[in-house]
mmCIF file of N, CA and C in Angstrom:
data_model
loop_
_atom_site.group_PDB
_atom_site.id
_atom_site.type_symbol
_atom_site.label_atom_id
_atom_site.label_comp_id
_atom_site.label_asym_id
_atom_site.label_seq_id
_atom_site.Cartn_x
_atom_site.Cartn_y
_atom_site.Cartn_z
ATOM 1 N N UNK A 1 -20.605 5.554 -89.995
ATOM 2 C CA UNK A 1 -20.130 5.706 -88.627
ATOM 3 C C UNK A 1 -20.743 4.601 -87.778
ATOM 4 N N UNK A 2 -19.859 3.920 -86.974
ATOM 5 C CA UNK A 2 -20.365 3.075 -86.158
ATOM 6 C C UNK A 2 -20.637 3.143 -84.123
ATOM 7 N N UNK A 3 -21.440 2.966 -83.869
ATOM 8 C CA UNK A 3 -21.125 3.164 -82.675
ATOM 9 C C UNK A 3 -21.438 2.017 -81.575
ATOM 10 N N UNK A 4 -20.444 1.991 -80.341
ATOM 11 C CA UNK A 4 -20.278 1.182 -80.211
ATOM 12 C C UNK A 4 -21.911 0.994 -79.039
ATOM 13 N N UNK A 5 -21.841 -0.014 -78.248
ATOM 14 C CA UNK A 5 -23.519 -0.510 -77.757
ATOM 15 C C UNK A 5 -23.316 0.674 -76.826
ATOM 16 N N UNK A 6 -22.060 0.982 -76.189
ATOM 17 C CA UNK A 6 -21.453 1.918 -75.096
ATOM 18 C C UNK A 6 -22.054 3.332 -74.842
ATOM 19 N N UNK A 7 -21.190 4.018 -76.643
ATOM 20 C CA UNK A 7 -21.914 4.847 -76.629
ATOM 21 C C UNK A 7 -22.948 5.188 -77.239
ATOM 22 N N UNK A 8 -23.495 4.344 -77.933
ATOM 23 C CA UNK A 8 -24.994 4.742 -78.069
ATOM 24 C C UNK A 8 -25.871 4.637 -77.153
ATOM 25 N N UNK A 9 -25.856 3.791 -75.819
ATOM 26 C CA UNK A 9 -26.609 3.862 -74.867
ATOM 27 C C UNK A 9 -26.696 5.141 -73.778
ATOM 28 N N UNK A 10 -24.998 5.752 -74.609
ATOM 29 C CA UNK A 10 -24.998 7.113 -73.766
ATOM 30 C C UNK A 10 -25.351 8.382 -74.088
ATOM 31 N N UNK A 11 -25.858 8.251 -75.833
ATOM 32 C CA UNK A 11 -26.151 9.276 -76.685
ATOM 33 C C UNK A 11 -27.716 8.874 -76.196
ATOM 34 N N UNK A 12 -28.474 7.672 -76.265
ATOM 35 C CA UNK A 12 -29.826 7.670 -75.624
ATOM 36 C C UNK A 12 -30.094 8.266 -74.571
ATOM 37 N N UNK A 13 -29.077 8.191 -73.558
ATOM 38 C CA UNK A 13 -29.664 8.669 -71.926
ATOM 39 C C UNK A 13 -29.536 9.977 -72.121
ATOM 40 N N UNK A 14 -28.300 10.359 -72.963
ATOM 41 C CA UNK A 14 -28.247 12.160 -72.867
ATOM 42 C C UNK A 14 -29.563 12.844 -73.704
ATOM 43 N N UNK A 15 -29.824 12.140 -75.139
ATOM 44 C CA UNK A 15 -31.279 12.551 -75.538
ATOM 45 C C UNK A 15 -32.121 12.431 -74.862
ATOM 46 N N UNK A 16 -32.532 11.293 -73.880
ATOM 47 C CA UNK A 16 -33.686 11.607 -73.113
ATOM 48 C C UNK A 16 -33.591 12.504 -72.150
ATOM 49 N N UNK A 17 -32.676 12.935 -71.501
ATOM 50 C CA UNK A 17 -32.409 13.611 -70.534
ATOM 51 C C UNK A 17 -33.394 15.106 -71.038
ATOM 52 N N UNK A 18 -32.770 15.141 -72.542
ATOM 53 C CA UNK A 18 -33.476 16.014 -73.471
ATOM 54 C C UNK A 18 -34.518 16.428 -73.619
ATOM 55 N N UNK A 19 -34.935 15.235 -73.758
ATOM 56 C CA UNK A 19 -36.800 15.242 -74.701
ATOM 57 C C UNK A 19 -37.490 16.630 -73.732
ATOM 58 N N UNK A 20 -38.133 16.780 -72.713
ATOM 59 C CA UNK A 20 -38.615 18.120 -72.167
ATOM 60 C C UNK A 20 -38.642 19.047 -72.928
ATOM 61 N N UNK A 21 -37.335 19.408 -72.773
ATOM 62 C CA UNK A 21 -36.857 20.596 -73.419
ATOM 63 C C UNK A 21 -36.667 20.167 -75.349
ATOM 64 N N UNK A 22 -36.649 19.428 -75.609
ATOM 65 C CA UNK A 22 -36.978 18.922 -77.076
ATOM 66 C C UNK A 22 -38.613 18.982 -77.699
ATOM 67 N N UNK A 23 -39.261 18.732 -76.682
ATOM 68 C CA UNK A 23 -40.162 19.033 -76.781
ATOM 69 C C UNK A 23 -40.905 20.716 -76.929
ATOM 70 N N UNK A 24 -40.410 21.022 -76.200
ATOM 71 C CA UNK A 24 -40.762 22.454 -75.632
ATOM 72 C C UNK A 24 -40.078 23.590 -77.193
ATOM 73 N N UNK A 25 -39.216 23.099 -77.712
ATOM 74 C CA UNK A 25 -38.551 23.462 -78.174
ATOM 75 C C UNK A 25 -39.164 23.146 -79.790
ATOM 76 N N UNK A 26 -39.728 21.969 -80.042
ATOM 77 C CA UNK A 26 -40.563 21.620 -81.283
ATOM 78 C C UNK A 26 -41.847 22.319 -81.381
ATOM 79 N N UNK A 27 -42.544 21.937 -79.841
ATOM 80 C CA UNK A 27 -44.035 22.652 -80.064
ATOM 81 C C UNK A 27 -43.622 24.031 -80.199
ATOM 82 N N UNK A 28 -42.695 24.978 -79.876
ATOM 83 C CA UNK A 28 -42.732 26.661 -80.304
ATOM 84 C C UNK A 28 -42.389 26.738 -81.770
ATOM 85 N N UNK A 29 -41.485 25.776 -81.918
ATOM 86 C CA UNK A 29 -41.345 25.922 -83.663
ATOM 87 C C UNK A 29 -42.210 25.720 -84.463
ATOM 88 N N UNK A 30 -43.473 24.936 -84.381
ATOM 89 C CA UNK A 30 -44.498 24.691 -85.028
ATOM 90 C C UNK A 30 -45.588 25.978 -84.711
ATOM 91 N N UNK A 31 -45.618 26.455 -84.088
ATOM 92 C CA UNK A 31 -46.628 27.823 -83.567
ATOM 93 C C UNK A 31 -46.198 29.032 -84.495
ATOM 94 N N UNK A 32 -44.927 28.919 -85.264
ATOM 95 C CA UNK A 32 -44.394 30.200 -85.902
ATOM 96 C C UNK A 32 -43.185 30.350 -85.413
ATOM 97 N N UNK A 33 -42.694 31.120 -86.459
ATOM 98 C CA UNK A 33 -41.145 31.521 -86.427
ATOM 99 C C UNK A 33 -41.008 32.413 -84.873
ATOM 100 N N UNK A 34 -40.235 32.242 -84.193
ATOM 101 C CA UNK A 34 -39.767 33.128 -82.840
ATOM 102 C C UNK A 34 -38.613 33.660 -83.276
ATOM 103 N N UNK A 35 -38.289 35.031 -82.811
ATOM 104 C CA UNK A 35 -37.211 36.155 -83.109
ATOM 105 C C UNK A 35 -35.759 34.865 -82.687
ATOM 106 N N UNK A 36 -34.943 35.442 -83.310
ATOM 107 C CA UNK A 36 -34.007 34.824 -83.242
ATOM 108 C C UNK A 36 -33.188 34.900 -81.913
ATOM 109 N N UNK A 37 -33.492 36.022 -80.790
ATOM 110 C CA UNK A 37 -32.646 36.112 -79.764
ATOM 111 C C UNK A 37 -33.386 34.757 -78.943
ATOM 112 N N UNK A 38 -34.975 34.371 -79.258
ATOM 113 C CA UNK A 38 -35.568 33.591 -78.003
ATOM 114 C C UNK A 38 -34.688 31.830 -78.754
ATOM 115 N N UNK A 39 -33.978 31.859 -79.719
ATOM 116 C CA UNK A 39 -33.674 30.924 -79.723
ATOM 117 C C UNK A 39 -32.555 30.521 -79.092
ATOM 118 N N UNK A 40 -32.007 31.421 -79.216
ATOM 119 C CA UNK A 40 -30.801 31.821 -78.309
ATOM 120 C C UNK A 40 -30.200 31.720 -76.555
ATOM 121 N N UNK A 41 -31.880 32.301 -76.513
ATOM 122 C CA UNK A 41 -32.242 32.212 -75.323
ATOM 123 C C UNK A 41 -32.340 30.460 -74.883
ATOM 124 N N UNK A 42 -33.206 29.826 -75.574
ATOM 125 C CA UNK A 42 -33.744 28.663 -75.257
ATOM 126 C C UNK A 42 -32.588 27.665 -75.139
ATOM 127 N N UNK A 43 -31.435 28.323 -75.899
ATOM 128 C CA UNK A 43 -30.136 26.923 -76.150
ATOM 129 C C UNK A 43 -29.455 27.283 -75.226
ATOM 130 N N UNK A 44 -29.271 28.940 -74.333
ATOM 131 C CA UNK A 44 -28.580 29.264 -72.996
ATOM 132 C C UNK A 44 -29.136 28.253 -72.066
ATOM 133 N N UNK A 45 -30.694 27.983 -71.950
ATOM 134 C CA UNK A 45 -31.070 27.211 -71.366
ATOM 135 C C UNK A 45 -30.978 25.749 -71.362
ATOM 136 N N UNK A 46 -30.855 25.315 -72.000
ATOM 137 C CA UNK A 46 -30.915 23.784 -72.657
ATOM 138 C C UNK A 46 -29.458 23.655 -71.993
ATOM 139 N N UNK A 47 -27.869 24.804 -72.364
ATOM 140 C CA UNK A 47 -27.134 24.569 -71.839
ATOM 141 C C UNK A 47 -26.587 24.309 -70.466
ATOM 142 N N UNK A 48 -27.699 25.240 -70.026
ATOM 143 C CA UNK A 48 -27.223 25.333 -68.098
ATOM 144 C C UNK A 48 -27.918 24.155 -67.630
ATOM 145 N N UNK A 49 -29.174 23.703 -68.135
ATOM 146 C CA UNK A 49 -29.571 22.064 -67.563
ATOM 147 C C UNK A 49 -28.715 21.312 -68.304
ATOM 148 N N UNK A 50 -28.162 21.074 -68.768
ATOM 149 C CA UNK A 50 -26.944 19.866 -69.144
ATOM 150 C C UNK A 50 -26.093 20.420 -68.190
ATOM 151 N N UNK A 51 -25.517 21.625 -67.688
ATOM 152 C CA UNK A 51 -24.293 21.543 -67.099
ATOM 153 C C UNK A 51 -24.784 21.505 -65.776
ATOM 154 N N UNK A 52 -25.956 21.470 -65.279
ATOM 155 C CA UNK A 52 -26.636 20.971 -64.052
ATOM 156 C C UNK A 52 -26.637 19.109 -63.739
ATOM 157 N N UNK A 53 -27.155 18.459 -64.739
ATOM 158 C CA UNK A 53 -27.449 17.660 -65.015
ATOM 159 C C UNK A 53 -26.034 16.584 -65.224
ATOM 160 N N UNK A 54 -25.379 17.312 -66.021
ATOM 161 C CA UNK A 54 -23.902 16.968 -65.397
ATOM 162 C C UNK A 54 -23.077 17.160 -63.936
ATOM 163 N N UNK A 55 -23.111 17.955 -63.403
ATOM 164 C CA UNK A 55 -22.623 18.078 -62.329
ATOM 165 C C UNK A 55 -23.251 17.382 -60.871
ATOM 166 N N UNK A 56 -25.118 17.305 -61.256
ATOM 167 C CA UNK A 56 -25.791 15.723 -60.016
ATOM 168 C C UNK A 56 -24.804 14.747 -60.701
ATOM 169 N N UNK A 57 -24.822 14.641 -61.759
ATOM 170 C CA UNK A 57 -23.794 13.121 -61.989
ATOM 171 C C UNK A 57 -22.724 12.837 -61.966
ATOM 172 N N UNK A 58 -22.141 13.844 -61.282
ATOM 173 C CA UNK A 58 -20.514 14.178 -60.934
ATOM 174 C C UNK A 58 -19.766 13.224 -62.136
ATOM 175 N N UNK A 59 -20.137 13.532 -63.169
ATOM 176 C CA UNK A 59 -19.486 13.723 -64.375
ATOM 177 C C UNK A 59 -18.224 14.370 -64.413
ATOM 178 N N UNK A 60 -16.808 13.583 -64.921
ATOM 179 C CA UNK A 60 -15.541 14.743 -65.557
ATOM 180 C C UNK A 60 -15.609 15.523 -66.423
ATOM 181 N N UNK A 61 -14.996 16.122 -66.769
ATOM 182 C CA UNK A 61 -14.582 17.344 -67.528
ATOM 183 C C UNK A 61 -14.435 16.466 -69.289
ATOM 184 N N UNK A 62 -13.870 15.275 -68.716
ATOM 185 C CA UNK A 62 -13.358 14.755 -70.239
ATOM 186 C C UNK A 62 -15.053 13.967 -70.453
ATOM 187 N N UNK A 63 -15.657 13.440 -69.922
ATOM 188 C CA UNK A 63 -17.346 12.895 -70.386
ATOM 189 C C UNK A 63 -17.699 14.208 -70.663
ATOM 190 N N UNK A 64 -17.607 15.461 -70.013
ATOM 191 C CA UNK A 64 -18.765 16.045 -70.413
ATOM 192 C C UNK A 64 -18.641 16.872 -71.783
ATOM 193 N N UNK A 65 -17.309 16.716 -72.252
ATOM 194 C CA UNK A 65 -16.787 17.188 -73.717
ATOM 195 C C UNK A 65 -17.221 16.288 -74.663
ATOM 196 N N UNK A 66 -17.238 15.161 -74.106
ATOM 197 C CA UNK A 66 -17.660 13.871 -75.309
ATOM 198 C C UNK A 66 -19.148 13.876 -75.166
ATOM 199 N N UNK A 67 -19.639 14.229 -74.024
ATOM 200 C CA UNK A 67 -21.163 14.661 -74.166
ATOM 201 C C UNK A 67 -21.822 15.178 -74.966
ATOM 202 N N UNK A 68 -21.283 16.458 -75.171
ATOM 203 C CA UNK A 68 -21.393 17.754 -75.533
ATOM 204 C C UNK A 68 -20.757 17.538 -76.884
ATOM 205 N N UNK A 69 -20.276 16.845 -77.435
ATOM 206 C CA UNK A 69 -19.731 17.008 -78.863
ATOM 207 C C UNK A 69 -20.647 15.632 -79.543
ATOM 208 N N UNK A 70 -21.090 14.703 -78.697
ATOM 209 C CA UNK A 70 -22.378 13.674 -79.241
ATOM 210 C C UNK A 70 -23.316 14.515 -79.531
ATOM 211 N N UNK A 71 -23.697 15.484 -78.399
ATOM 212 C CA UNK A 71 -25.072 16.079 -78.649
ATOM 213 C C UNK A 71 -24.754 17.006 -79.590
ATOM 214 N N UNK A 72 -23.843 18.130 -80.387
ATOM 215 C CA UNK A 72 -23.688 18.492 -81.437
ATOM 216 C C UNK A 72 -23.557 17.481 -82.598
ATOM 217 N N UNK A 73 -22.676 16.105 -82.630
ATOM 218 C CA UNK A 73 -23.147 15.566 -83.804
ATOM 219 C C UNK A 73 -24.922 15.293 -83.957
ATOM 220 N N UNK A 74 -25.756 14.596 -83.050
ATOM 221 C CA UNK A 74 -26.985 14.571 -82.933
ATOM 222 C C UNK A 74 -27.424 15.779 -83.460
ATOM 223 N N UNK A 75 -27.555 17.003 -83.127
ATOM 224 C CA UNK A 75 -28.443 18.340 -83.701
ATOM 225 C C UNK A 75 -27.944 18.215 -84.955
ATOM 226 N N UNK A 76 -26.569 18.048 -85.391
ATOM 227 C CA UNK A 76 -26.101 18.109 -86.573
ATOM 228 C C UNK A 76 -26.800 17.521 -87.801
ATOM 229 N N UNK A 77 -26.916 16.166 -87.452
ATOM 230 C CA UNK A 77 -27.645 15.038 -88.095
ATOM 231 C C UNK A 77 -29.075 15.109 -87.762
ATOM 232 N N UNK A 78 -29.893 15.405 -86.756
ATOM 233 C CA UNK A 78 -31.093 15.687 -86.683
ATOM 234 C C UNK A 78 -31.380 16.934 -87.888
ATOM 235 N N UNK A 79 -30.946 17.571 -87.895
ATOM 236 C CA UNK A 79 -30.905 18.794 -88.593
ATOM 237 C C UNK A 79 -31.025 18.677 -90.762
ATOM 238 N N UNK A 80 -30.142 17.576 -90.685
ATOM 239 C CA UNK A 80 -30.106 16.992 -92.230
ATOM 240 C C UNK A 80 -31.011 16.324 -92.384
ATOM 241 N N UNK A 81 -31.412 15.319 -91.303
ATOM 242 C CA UNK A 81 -32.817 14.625 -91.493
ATOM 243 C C UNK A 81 -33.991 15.596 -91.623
ATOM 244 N N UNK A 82 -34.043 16.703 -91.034
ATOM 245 C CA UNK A 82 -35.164 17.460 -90.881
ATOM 246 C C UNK A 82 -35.417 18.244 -92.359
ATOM 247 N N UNK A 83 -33.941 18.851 -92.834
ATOM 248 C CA UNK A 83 -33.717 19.412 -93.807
ATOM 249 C C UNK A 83 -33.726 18.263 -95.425
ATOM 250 N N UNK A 84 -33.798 17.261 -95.144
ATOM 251 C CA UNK A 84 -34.210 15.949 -96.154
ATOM 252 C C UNK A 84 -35.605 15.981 -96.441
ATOM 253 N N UNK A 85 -36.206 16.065 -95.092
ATOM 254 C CA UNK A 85 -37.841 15.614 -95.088
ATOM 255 C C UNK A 85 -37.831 16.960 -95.835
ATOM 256 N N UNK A 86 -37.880 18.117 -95.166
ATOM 257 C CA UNK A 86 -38.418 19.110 -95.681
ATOM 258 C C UNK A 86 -38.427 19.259 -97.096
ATOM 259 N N UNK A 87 -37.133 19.044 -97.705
ATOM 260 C CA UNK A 87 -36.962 18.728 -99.165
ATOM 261 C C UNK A 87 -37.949 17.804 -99.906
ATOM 262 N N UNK A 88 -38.119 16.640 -99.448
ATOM 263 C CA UNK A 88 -39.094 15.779 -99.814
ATOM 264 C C UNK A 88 -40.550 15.866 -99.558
ATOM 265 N N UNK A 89 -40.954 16.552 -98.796
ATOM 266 C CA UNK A 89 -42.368 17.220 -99.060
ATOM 267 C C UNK A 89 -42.528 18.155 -99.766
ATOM 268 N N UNK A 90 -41.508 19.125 -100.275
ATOM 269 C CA UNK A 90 -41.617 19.880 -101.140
ATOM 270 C C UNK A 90 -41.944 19.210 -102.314
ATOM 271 N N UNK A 91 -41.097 18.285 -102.733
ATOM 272 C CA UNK A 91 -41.600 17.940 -103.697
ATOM 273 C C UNK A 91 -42.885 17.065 -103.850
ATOM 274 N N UNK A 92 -43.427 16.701 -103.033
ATOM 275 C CA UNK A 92 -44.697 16.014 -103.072
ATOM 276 C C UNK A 92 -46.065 16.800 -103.124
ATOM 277 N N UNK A 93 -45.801 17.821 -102.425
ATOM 278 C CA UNK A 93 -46.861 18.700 -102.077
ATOM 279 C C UNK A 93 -46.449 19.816 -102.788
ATOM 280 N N UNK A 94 -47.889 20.765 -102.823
ATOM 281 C CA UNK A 94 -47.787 22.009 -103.831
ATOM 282 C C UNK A 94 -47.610 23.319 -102.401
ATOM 283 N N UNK A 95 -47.673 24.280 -102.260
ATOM 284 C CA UNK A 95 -47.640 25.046 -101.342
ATOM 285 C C UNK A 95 -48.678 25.354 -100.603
ATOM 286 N N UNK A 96 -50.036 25.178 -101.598
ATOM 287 C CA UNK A 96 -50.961 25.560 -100.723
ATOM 288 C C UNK A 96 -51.529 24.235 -100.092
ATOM 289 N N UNK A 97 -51.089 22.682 -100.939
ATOM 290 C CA UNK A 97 -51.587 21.567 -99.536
ATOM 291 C C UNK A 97 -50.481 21.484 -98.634
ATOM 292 N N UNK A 98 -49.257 22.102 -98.760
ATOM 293 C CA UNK A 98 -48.407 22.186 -97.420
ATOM 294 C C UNK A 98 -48.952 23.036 -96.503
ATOM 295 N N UNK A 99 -49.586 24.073 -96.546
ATOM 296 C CA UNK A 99 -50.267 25.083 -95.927
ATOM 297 C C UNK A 99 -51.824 24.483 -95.287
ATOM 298 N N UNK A 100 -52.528 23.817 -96.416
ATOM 299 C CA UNK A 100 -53.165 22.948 -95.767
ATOM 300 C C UNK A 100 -53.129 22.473 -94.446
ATOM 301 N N UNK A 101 -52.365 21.499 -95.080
ATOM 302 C CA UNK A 101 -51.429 20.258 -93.899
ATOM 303 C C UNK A 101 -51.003 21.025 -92.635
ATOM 304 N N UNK A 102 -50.126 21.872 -93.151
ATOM 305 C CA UNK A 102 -49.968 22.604 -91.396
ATOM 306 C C UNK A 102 -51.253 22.748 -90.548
ATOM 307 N N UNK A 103 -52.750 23.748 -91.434
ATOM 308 C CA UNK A 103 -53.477 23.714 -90.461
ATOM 309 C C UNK A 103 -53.920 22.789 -89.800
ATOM 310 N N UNK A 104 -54.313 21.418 -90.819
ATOM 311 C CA UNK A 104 -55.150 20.289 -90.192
ATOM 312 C C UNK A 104 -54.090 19.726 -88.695
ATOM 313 N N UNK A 105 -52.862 19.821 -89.104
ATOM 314 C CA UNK A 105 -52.030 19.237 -88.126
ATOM 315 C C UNK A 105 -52.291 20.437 -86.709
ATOM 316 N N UNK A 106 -52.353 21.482 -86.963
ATOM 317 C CA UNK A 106 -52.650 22.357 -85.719
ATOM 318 C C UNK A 106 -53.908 21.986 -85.089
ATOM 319 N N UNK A 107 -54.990 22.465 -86.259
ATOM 320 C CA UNK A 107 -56.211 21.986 -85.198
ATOM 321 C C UNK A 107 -56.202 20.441 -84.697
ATOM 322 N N UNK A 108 -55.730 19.643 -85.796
ATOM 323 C CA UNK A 108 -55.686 18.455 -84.858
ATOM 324 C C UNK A 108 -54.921 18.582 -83.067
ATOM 325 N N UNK A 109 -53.423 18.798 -83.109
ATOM 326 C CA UNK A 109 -52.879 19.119 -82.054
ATOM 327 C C UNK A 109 -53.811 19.870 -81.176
ATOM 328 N N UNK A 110 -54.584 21.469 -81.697
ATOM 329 C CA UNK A 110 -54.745 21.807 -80.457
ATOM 330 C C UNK A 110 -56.501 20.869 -79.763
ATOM 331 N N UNK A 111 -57.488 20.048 -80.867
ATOM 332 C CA UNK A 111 -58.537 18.873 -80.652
ATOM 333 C C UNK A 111 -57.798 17.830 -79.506
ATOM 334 N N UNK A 112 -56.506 17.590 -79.559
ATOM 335 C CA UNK A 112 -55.678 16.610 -78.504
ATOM 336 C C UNK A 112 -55.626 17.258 -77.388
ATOM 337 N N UNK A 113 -55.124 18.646 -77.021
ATOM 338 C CA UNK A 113 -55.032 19.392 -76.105
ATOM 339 C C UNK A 113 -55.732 19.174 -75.094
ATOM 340 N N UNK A 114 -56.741 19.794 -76.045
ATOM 341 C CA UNK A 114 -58.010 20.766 -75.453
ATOM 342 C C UNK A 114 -58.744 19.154 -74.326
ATOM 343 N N UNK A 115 -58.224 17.734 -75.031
ATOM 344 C CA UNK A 115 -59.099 16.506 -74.509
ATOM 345 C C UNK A 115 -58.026 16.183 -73.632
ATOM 346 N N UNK A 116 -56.963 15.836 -73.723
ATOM 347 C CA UNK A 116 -55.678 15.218 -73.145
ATOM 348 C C UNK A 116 -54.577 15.828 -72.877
ATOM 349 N N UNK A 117 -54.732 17.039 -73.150
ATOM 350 C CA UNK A 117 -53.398 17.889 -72.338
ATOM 351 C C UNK A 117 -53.261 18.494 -71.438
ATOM 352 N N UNK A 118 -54.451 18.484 -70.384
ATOM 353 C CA UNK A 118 -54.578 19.032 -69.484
ATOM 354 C C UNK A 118 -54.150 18.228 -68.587
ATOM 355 N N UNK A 119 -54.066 16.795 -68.763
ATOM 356 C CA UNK A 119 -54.437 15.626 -67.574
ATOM 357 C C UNK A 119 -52.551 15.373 -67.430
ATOM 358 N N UNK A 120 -52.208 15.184 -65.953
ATOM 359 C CA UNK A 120 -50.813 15.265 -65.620
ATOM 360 C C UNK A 120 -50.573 13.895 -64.575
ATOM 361 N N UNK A 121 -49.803 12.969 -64.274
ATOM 362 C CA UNK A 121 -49.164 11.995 -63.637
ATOM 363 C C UNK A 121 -50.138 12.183 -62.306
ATOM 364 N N UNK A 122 -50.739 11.022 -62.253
ATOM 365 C CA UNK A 122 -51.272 11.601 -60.444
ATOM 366 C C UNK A 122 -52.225 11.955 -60.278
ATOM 367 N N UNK A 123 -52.777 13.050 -61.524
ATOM 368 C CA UNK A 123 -54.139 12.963 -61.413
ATOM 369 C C UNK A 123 -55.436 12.240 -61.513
ATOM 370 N N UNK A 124 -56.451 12.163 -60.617
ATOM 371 C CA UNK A 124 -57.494 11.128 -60.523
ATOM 372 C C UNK A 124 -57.993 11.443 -62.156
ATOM 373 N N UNK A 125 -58.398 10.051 -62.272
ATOM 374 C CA UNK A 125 -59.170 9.822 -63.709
ATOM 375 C C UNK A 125 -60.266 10.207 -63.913
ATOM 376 N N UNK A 126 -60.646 10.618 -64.973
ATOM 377 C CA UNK A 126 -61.870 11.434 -64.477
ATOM 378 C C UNK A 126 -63.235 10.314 -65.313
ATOM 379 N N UNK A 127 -62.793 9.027 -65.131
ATOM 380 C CA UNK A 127 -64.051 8.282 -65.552
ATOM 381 C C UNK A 127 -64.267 7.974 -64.014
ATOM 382 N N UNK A 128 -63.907 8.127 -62.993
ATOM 383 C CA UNK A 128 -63.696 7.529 -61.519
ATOM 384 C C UNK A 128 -64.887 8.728 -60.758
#
């Protein structure tokens, strides 16, 4: 599939528009499985800020279908990539250094936190 500079610059702006909520949406998946209605929940949401987000940009009806059907091929294909890797660490790793690996990657994440996740745009530096 090819795309043209056009719309891939428009599949970028709509993913970033994303990332927040991409984010928000990775770090709960890594914490443990969530019931299946909060996922549900989370994509009601994801939907009404795109159709917000569309409508400041007084966007048509016909962009916001081609929007909206980029960002389903994207999950689509994000989704095979994710489901590739996953395949391919399986086979590299045994279950219990995948289990491993998850923890070190948690405590690492929450060692980042606990130093750098508190600190937000604006706030004074605290070597100052």
């Amino acid at each position: 599939m090819t795309l043209s500079l056009r719309q891939f610059a428009a599949s970028a702006l709509f993913a970033a528009a994303l990332l927040p909520l991409a984010a928000t949406a990775q770090a709960d998946h890594h914490d443990g499985e969530k019931p299946h209605h909060d996922r549900e929940r989370m994509e009601e949401r994801m939907e009404e800020h795109r159709q917000d987000v569309y409508e400041r940009a007084a966007l048509s009806e016909d962009k916001q279908q081609a929007l909206n059907e980029a960002h389903e091929t994207f999950r689509d294909e994000m989704k095979d990539v994710r489901d590739a890797h996953q395949t391919r660490m399986n086979e590299i790793l045994t279950e219990d250094e995948q289990e491993a690996l998850r923890n070190a990657m948690h405590e690492a994440r929450e060692e980042y936190r606990q130093g750098h996740g508190k600190r937000h745009h604006g706030d004074e530096d605290d070597s100052q």
